[in-house]
CSV table of C-alpha atoms in Angstrom, one decimal:
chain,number,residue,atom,x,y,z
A,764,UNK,CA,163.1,-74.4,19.3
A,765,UNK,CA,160.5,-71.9,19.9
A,766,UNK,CA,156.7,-72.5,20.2
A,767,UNK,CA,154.9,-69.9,18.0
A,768,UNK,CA,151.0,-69.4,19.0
A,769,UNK,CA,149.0,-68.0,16.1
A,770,UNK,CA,145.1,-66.8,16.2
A,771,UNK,CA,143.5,-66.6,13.3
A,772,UNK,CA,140.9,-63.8,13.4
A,773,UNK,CA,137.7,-64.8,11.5
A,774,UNK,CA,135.6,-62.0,9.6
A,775,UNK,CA,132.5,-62.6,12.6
A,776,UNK,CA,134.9,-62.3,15.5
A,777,UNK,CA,136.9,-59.4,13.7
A,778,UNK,CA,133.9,-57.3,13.3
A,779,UNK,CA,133.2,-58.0,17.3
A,780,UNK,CA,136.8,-57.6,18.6
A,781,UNK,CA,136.6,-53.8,16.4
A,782,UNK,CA,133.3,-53.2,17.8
A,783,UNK,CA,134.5,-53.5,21.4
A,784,UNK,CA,137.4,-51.9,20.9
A,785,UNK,CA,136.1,-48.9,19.1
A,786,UNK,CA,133.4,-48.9,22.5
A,787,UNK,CA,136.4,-49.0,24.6
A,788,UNK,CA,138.1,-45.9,22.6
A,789,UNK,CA,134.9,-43.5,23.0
A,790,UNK,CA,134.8,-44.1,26.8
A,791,UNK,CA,138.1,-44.1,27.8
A,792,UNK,CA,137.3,-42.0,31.0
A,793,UNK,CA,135.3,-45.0,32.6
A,794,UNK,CA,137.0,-47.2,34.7
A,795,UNK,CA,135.9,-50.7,35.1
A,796,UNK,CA,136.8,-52.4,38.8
A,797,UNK,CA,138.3,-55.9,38.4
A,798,UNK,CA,136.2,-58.7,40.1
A,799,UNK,CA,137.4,-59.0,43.5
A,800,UNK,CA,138.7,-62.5,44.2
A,801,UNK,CA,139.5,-64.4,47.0
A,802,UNK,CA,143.2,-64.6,48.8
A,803,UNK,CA,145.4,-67.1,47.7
A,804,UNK,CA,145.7,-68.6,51.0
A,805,UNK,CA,142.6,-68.2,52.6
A,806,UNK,CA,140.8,-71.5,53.9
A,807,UNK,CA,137.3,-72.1,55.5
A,808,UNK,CA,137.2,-75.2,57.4
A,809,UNK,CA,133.4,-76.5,58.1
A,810,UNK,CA,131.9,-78.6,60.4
A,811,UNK,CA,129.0,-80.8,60.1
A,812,UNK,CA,126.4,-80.4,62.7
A,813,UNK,CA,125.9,-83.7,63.6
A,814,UNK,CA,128.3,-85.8,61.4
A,815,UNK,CA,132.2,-86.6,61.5
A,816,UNK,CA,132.5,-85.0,58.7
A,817,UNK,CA,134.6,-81.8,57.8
A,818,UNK,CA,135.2,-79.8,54.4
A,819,UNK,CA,138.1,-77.9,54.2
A,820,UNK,CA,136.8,-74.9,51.4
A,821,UNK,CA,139.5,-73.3,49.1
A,822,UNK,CA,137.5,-70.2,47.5
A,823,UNK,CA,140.4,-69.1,45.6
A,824,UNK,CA,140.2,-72.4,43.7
A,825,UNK,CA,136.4,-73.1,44.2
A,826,UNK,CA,137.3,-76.3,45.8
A,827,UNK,CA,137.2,-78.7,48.4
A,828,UNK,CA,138.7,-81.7,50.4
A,829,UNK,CA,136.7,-83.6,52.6
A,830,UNK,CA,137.9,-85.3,55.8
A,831,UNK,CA,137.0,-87.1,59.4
A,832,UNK,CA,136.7,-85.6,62.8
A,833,UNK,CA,136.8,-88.1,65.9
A,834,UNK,CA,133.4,-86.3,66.8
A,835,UNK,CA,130.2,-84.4,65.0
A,836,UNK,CA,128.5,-81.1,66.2
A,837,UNK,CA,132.5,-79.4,67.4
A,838,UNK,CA,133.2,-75.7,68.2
A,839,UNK,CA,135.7,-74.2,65.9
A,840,UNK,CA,138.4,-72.2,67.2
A,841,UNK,CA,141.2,-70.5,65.2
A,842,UNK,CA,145.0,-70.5,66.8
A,843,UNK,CA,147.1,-67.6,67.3
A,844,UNK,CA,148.5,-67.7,63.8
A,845,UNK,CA,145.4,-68.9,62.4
A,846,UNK,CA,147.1,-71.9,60.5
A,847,UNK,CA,145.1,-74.4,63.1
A,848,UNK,CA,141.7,-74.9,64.3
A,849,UNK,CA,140.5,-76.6,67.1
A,850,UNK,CA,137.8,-79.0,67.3
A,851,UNK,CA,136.4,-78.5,71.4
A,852,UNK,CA,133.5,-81.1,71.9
A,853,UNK,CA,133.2,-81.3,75.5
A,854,UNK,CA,130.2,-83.4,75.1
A,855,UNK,CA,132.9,-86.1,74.4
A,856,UNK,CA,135.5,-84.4,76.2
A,857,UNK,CA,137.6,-84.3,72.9
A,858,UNK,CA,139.6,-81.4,71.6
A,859,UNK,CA,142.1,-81.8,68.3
A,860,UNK,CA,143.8,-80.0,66.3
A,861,UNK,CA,143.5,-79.6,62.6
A,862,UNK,CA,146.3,-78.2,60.2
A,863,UNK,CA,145.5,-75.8,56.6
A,864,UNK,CA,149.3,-76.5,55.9
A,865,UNK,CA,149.4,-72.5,55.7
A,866,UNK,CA,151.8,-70.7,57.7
A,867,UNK,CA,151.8,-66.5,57.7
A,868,UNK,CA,154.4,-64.4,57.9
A,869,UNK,CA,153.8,-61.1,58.5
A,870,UNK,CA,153.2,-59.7,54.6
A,871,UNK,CA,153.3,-63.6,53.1
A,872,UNK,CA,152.4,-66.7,53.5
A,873,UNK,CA,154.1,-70.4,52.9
A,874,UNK,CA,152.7,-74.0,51.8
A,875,UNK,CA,153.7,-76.2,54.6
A,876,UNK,CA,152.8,-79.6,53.8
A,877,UNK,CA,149.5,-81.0,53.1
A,878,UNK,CA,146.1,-80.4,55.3
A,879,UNK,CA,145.6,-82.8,58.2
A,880,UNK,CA,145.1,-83.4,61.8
A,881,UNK,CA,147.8,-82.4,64.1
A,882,UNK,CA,149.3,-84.4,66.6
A,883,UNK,CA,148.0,-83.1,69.8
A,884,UNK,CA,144.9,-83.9,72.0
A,885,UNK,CA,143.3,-83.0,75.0
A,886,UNK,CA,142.3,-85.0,78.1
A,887,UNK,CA,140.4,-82.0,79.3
A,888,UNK,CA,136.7,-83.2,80.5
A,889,UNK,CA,134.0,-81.2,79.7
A,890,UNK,CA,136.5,-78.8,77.5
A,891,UNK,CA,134.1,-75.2,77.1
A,892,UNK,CA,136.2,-71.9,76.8
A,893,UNK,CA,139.1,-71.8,74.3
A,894,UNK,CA,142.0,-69.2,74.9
A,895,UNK,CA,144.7,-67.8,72.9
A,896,UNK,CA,147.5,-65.2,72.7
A,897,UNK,CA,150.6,-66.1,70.3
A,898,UNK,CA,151.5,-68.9,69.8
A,899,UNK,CA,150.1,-70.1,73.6
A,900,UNK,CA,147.3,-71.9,73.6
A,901,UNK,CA,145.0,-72.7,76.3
A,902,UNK,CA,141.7,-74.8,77.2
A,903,UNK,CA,139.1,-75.1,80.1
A,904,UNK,CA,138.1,-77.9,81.5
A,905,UNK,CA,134.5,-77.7,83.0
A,906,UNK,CA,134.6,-81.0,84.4
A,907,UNK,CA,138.1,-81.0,86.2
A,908,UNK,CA,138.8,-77.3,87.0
A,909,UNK,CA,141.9,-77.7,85.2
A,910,UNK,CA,143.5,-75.5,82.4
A,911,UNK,CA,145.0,-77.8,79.4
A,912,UNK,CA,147.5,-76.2,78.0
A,913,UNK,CA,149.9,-76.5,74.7
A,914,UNK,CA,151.7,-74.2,72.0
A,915,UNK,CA,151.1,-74.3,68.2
A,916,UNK,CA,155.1,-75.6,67.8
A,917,UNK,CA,153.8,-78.5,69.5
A,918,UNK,CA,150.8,-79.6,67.9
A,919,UNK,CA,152.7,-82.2,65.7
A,920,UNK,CA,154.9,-83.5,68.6
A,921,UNK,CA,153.0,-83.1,71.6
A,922,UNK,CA,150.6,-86.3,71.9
A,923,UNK,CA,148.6,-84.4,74.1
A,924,UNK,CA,148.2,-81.1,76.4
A,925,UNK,CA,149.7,-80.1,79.7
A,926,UNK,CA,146.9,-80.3,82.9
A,927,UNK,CA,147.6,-77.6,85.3
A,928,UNK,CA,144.9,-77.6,88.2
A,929,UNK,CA,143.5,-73.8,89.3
A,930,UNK,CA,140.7,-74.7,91.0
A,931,UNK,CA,136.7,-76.8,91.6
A,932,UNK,CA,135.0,-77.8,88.5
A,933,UNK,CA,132.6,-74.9,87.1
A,934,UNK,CA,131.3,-73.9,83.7
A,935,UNK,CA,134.4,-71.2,83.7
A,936,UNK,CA,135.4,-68.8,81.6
A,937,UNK,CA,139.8,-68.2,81.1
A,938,UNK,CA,141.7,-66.3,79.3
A,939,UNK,CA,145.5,-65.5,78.2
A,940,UNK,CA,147.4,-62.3,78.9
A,941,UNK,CA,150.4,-61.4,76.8
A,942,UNK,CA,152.6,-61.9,80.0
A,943,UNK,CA,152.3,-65.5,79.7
A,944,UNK,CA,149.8,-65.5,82.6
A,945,UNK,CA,145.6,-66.6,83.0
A,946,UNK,CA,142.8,-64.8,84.2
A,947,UNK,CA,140.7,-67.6,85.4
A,948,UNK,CA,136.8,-67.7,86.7
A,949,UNK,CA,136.8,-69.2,90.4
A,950,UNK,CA,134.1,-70.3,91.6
A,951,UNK,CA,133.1,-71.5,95.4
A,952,UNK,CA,132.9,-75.4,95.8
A,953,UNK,CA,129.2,-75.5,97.9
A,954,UNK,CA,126.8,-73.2,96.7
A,955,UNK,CA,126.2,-71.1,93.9
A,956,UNK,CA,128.3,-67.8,94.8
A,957,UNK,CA,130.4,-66.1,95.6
A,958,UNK,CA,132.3,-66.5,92.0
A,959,UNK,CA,135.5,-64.3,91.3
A,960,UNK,CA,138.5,-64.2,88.9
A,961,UNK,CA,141.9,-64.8,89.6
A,962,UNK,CA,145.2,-64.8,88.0
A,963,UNK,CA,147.8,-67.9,88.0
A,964,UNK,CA,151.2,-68.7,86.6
A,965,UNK,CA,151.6,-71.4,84.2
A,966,UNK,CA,152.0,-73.9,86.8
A,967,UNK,CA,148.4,-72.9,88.4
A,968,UNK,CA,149.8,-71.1,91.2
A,969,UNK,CA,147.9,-67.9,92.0
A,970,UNK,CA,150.0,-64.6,91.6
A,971,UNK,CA,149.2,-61.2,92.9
A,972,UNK,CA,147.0,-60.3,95.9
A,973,UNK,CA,143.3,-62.0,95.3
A,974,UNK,CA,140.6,-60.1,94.4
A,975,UNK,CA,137.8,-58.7,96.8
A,976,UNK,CA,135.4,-58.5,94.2
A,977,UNK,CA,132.5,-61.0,94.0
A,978,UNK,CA,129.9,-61.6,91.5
A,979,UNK,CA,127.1,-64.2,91.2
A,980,UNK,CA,128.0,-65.5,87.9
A,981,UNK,CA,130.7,-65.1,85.0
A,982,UNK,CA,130.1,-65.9,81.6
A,983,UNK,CA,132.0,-64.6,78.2
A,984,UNK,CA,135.1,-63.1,78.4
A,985,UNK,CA,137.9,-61.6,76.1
A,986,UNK,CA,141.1,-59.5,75.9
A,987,UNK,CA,143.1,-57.5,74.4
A,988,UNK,CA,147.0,-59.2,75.9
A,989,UNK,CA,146.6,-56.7,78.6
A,990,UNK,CA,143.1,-56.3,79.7
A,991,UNK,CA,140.4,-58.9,79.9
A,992,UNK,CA,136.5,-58.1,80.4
A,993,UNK,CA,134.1,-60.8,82.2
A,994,UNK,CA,130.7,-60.7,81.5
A,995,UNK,CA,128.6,-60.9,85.4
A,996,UNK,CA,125.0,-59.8,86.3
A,997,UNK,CA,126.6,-57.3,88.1
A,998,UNK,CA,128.4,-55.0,85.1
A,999,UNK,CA,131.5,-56.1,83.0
A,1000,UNK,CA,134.4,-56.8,85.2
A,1001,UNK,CA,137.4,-55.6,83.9
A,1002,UNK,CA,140.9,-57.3,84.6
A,1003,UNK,CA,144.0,-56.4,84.0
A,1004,UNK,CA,147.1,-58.7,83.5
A,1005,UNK,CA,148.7,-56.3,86.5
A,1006,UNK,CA,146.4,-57.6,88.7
A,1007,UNK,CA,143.9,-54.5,89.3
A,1008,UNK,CA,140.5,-55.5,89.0
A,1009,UNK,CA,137.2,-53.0,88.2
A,1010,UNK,CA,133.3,-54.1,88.5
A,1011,UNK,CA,131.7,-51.4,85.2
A,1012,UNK,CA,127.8,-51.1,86.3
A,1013,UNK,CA,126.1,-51.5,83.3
A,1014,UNK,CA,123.7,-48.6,82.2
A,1015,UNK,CA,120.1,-48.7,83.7
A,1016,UNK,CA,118.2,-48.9,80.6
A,1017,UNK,CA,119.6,-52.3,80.9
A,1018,UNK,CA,117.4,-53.2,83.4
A,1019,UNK,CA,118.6,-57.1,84.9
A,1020,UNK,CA,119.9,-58.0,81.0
A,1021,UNK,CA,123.6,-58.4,81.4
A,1022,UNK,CA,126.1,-59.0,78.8
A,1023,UNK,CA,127.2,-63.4,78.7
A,1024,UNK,CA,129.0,-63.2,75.4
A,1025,UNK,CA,132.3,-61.1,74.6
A,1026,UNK,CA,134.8,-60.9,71.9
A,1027,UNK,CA,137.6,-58.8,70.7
A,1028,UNK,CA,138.2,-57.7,67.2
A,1029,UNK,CA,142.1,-57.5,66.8
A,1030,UNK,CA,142.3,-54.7,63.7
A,1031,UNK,CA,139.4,-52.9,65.5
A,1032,UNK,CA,140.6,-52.7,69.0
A,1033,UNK,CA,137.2,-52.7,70.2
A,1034,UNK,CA,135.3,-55.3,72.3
A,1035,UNK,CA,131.8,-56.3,71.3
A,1036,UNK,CA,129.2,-57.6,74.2
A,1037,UNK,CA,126.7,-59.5,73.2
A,1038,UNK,CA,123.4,-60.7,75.3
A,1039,UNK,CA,119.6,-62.5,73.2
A,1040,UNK,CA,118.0,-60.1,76.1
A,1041,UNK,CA,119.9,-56.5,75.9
A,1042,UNK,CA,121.4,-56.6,72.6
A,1043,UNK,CA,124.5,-55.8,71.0
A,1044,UNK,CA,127.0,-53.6,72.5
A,1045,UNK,CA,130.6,-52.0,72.1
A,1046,UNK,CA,131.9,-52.2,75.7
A,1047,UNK,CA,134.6,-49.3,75.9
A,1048,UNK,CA,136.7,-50.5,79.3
A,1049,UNK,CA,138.6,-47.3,79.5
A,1050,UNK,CA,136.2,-44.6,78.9
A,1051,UNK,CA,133.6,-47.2,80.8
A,1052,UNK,CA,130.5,-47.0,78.4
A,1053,UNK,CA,128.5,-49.4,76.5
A,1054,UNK,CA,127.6,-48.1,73.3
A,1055,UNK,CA,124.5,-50.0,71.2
A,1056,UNK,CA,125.6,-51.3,68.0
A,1057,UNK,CA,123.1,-50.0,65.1
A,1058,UNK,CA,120.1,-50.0,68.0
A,1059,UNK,CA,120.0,-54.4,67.8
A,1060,UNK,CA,117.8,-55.5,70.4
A,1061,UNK,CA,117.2,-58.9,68.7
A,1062,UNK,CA,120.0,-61.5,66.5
A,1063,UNK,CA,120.2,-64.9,65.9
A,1064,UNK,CA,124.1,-64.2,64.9
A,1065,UNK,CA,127.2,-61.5,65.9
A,1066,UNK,CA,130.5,-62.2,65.1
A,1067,UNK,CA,133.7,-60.1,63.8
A,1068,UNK,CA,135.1,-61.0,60.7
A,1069,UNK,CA,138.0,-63.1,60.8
A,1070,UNK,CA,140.8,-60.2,60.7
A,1071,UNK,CA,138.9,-58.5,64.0
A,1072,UNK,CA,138.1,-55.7,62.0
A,1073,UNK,CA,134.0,-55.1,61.0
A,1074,UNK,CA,131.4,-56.5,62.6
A,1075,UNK,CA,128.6,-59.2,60.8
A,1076,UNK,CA,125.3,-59.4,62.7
A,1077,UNK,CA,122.5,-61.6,61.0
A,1078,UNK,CA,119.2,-60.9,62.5
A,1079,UNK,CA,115.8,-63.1,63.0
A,1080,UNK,CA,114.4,-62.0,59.8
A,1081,UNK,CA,117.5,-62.7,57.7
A,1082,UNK,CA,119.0,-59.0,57.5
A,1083,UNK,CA,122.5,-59.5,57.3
A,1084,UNK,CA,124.4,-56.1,58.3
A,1085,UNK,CA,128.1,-55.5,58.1
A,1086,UNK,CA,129.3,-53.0,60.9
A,1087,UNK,CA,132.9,-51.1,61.0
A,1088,UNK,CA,134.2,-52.5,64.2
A,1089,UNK,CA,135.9,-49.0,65.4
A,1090,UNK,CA,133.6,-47.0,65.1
A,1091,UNK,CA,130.0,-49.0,64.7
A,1092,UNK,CA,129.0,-47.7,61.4
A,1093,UNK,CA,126.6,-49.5,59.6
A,1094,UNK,CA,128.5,-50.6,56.3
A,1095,UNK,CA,126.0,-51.8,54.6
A,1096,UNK,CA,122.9,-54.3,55.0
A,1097,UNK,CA,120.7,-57.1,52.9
A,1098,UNK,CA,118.3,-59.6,53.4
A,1099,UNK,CA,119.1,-62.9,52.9
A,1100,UNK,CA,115.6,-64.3,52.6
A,1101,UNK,CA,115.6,-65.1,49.3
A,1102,UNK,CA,119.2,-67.2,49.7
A,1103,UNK,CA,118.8,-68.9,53.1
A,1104,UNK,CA,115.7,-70.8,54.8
A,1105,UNK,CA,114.3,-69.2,58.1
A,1106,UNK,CA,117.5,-68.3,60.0
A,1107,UNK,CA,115.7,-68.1,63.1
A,1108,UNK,CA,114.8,-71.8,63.2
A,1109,UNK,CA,118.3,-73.1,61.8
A,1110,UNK,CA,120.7,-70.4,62.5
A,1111,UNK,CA,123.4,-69.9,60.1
A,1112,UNK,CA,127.3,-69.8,61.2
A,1113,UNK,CA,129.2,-67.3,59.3
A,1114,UNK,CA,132.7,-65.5,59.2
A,1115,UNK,CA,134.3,-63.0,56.7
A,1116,UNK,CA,137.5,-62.6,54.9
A,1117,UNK,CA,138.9,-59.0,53.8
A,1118,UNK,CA,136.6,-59.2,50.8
A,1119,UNK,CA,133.9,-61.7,51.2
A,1120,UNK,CA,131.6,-63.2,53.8
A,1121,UNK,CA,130.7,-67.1,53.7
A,1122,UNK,CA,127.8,-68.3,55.7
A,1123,UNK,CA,126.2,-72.3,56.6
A,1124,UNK,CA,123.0,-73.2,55.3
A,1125,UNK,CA,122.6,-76.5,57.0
A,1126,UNK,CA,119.4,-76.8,55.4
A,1127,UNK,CA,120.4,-77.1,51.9
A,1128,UNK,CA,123.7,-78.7,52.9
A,1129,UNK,CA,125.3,-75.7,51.2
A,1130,UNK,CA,128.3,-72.7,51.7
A,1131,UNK,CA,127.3,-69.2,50.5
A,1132,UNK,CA,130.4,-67.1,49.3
A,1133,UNK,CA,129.1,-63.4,49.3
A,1134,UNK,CA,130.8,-60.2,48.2
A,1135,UNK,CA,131.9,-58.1,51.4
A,1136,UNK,CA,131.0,-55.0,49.4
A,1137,UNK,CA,127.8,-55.3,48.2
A,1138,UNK,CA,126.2,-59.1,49.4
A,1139,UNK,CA,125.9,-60.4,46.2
A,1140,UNK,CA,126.2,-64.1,46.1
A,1141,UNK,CA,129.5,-64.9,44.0
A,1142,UNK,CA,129.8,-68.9,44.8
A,1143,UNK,CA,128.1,-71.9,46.0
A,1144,UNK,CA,129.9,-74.7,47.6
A,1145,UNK,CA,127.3,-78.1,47.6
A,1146,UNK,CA,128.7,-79.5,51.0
A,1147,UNK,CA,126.0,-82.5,51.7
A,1148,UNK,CA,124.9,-82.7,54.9
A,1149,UNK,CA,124.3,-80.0,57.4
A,1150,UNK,CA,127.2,-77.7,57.8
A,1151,UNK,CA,127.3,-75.7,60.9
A,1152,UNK,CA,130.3,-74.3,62.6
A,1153,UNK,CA,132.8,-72.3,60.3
A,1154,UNK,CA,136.1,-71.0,60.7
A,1155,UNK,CA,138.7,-68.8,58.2
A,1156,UNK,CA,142.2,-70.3,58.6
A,1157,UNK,CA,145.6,-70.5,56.4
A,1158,UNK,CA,146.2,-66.4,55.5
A,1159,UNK,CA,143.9,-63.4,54.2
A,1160,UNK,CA,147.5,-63.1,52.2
A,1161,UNK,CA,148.5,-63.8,48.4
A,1162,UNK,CA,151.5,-64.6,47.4
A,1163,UNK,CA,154.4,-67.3,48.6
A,1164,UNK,CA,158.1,-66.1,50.5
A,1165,UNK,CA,161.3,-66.0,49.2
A,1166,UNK,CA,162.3,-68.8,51.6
């Protein structure tokens, strides 16, 4: 039997529906630009700054799910495939894992199960820099000079991470080459130099011929799979997963400001260096030149957007400006004053999907969905609390598999 829908047009509503379609007939040559929406599969997972408590943000769906961390105030990290995040508190030497039931595959995504907290934690003490390449994953421990180690087909198996010693506890920096090896800060155990990197084997061993190159500190670091940069006082120290290691002199106008923060945006192929004294930077380790991104001296916020691709920097007095990561052209720029309380007293967290940038405002216990394009506010989500940390995980992707 079929179900037959019938509307009944009433003289009011006819006169309107001929109106606008009469409109639509005499400008035919405009074209009207759908609403961007949100990806199917993207998720935002939140952090409170000082509570348990976490919200896992569908924007697609304007909704949210609330659940429990073991510990308030965590550093989120996305994995490799961006289906997990990891909560690193190294106050309380914690670090778990939390699932968006999301799993990407290249051009689509798949539902897999329900959102939750993995399996796997980490016995790491004092747990700081966070590492990944793959599916590998990789963890720091300040307090025990010990890399704790685990892969993503793990997480729900795996009660907890693999210790592999490589060396005397420091406030380190690691990361993870696509050969399955780890450039790894060492640091002297008197004294507060001489510090160096050096490359180990899974099982901690060192491989290759050390280093002669020593610095008085290291801190920040990232890579591409083949080459890692270090931020030291002494210039960016470039590492490569062959072993060969360079010290880049950083320009003179830099005067003793060196560069402590790195990252790597994947789509952009560019590394960003970030320091509250110099500024923001593109650091170029081929060509060896640090290139100022949009003249910033001063930022309470830098960060690529979760694809790697452009570049979000908020500023002191709530200027939020959208850089292409490849090239450092400014994209476009707003304030936010009018949205956000004083960002340099509570600084927001923020992170960006292919077509919209979300951002904390612990203050009013709220998340601000923005359009990428133009800023505009599109969506609130009323949070409670005081949300800080924020990560993108599940898939920039619409759509599910065959399979």
């Amino acid at each position: 039997m079929k179900t037959v829908t019938r509307t009944i047009l009433y003289p009011a509503t006819a006169l309107l529906l001929g109106s606008a379609f009469s409109s639509c007939d005499k400008n035919d040559s405009e074209v009207v630009t759908p609403e961007k929406t949100e990806s199917q599969h993207v998720r935002l997972l939140v952090a409170d700054q000082t509570s348990t408590a976490v919200h896992l943000l569908d924007p697609k769906k304007k909704a949210q799910e609330s659940f429990q961390a073991s510990f308030g105030g965590a550093t989120l990290y996305p994995t490799g495939s961006g289906r997990f995040a990891a909560f690193v508190s190294g106050a309380n030497n914690s670090v778990e894992f939390f699932d968006s039931g999301i799993e990407a595959h290249g051009d689509h995504a798949h539902t897999k199960g329900t959102p939750k907290w993995a399996l796997t934690k980490s016995a790491a003490v004092k747990p700081a820099h966070f590492t990944v390449q793959g599916s590998s994953i990789a963890i720091f421990g300040d307090g025990d000079g010990k890399l704790h180690t685990t892969n993503e087909s793990q997480l729900h198996s795996a009660t907890t991470t693999t210790a592999v010693p490589v060396g005397s506890a420091h406030h380190g920096a690691v990361i993870t080459f696509a050969n399955n090896t780890y450039a790894v800060s060492d640091k002297a155990t008197t004294g507060a130099t001489p510090w160096r990197v050096k490359i180990v084997n899974a099982q901690g061993n060192e491989v290759g011929s050390p280093s002669g190159i020593a610095v008085t500190n290291i801190h920040g670091n990232a890579t591409d799979g083949s080459v890692a940069v270090f931020g030291t006082p002494q210039g960016i120290l470039k590492v490569q997963s062959s072993g060969q290691q360079e010290l880049i002199p950083y320009p003179a106008s830099f005067g003793s400001n060196w560069l402590s923060s790195l990252s790597y945006g994947a789509s952009a192929k560019t590394f960003l260096g970030m320091s509250a004294t110099a500024g923001l930077h593109m650091v170029n380790p081929v060509a060896k030149t640090f290139t100022s991104l949009g003249g910033i001296t001063q930022y309470t916020r830098a960060v690529y957007d979760a694809a790697g691709q452009d570049i979000l920097v908020l500023q002191a007095d709530g200027k939020l400006s959208i850089f292409d990561g490849a090239t450092g052209a400014k994209k476009i720029d707003k304030s936010l004053t009018g949205l956000l309380p004083d960002v340099a007293t509570v600084v927001p967290f923020l992170t960006a999907t292919k077509t919209h940038v979300y951002i904390t405002n612990a203050t009013q216990g709220k998340v601000h969905m923005l359009d990428k394009a133009t800023l505009a506010e599109k969506h609130t989500f009323s949070v409670g609390g005081a949300p800080s940390r924020i990560v993108m995980i599940g898939a920039d992707l619409s759509g599910e598999g065959d399979h």
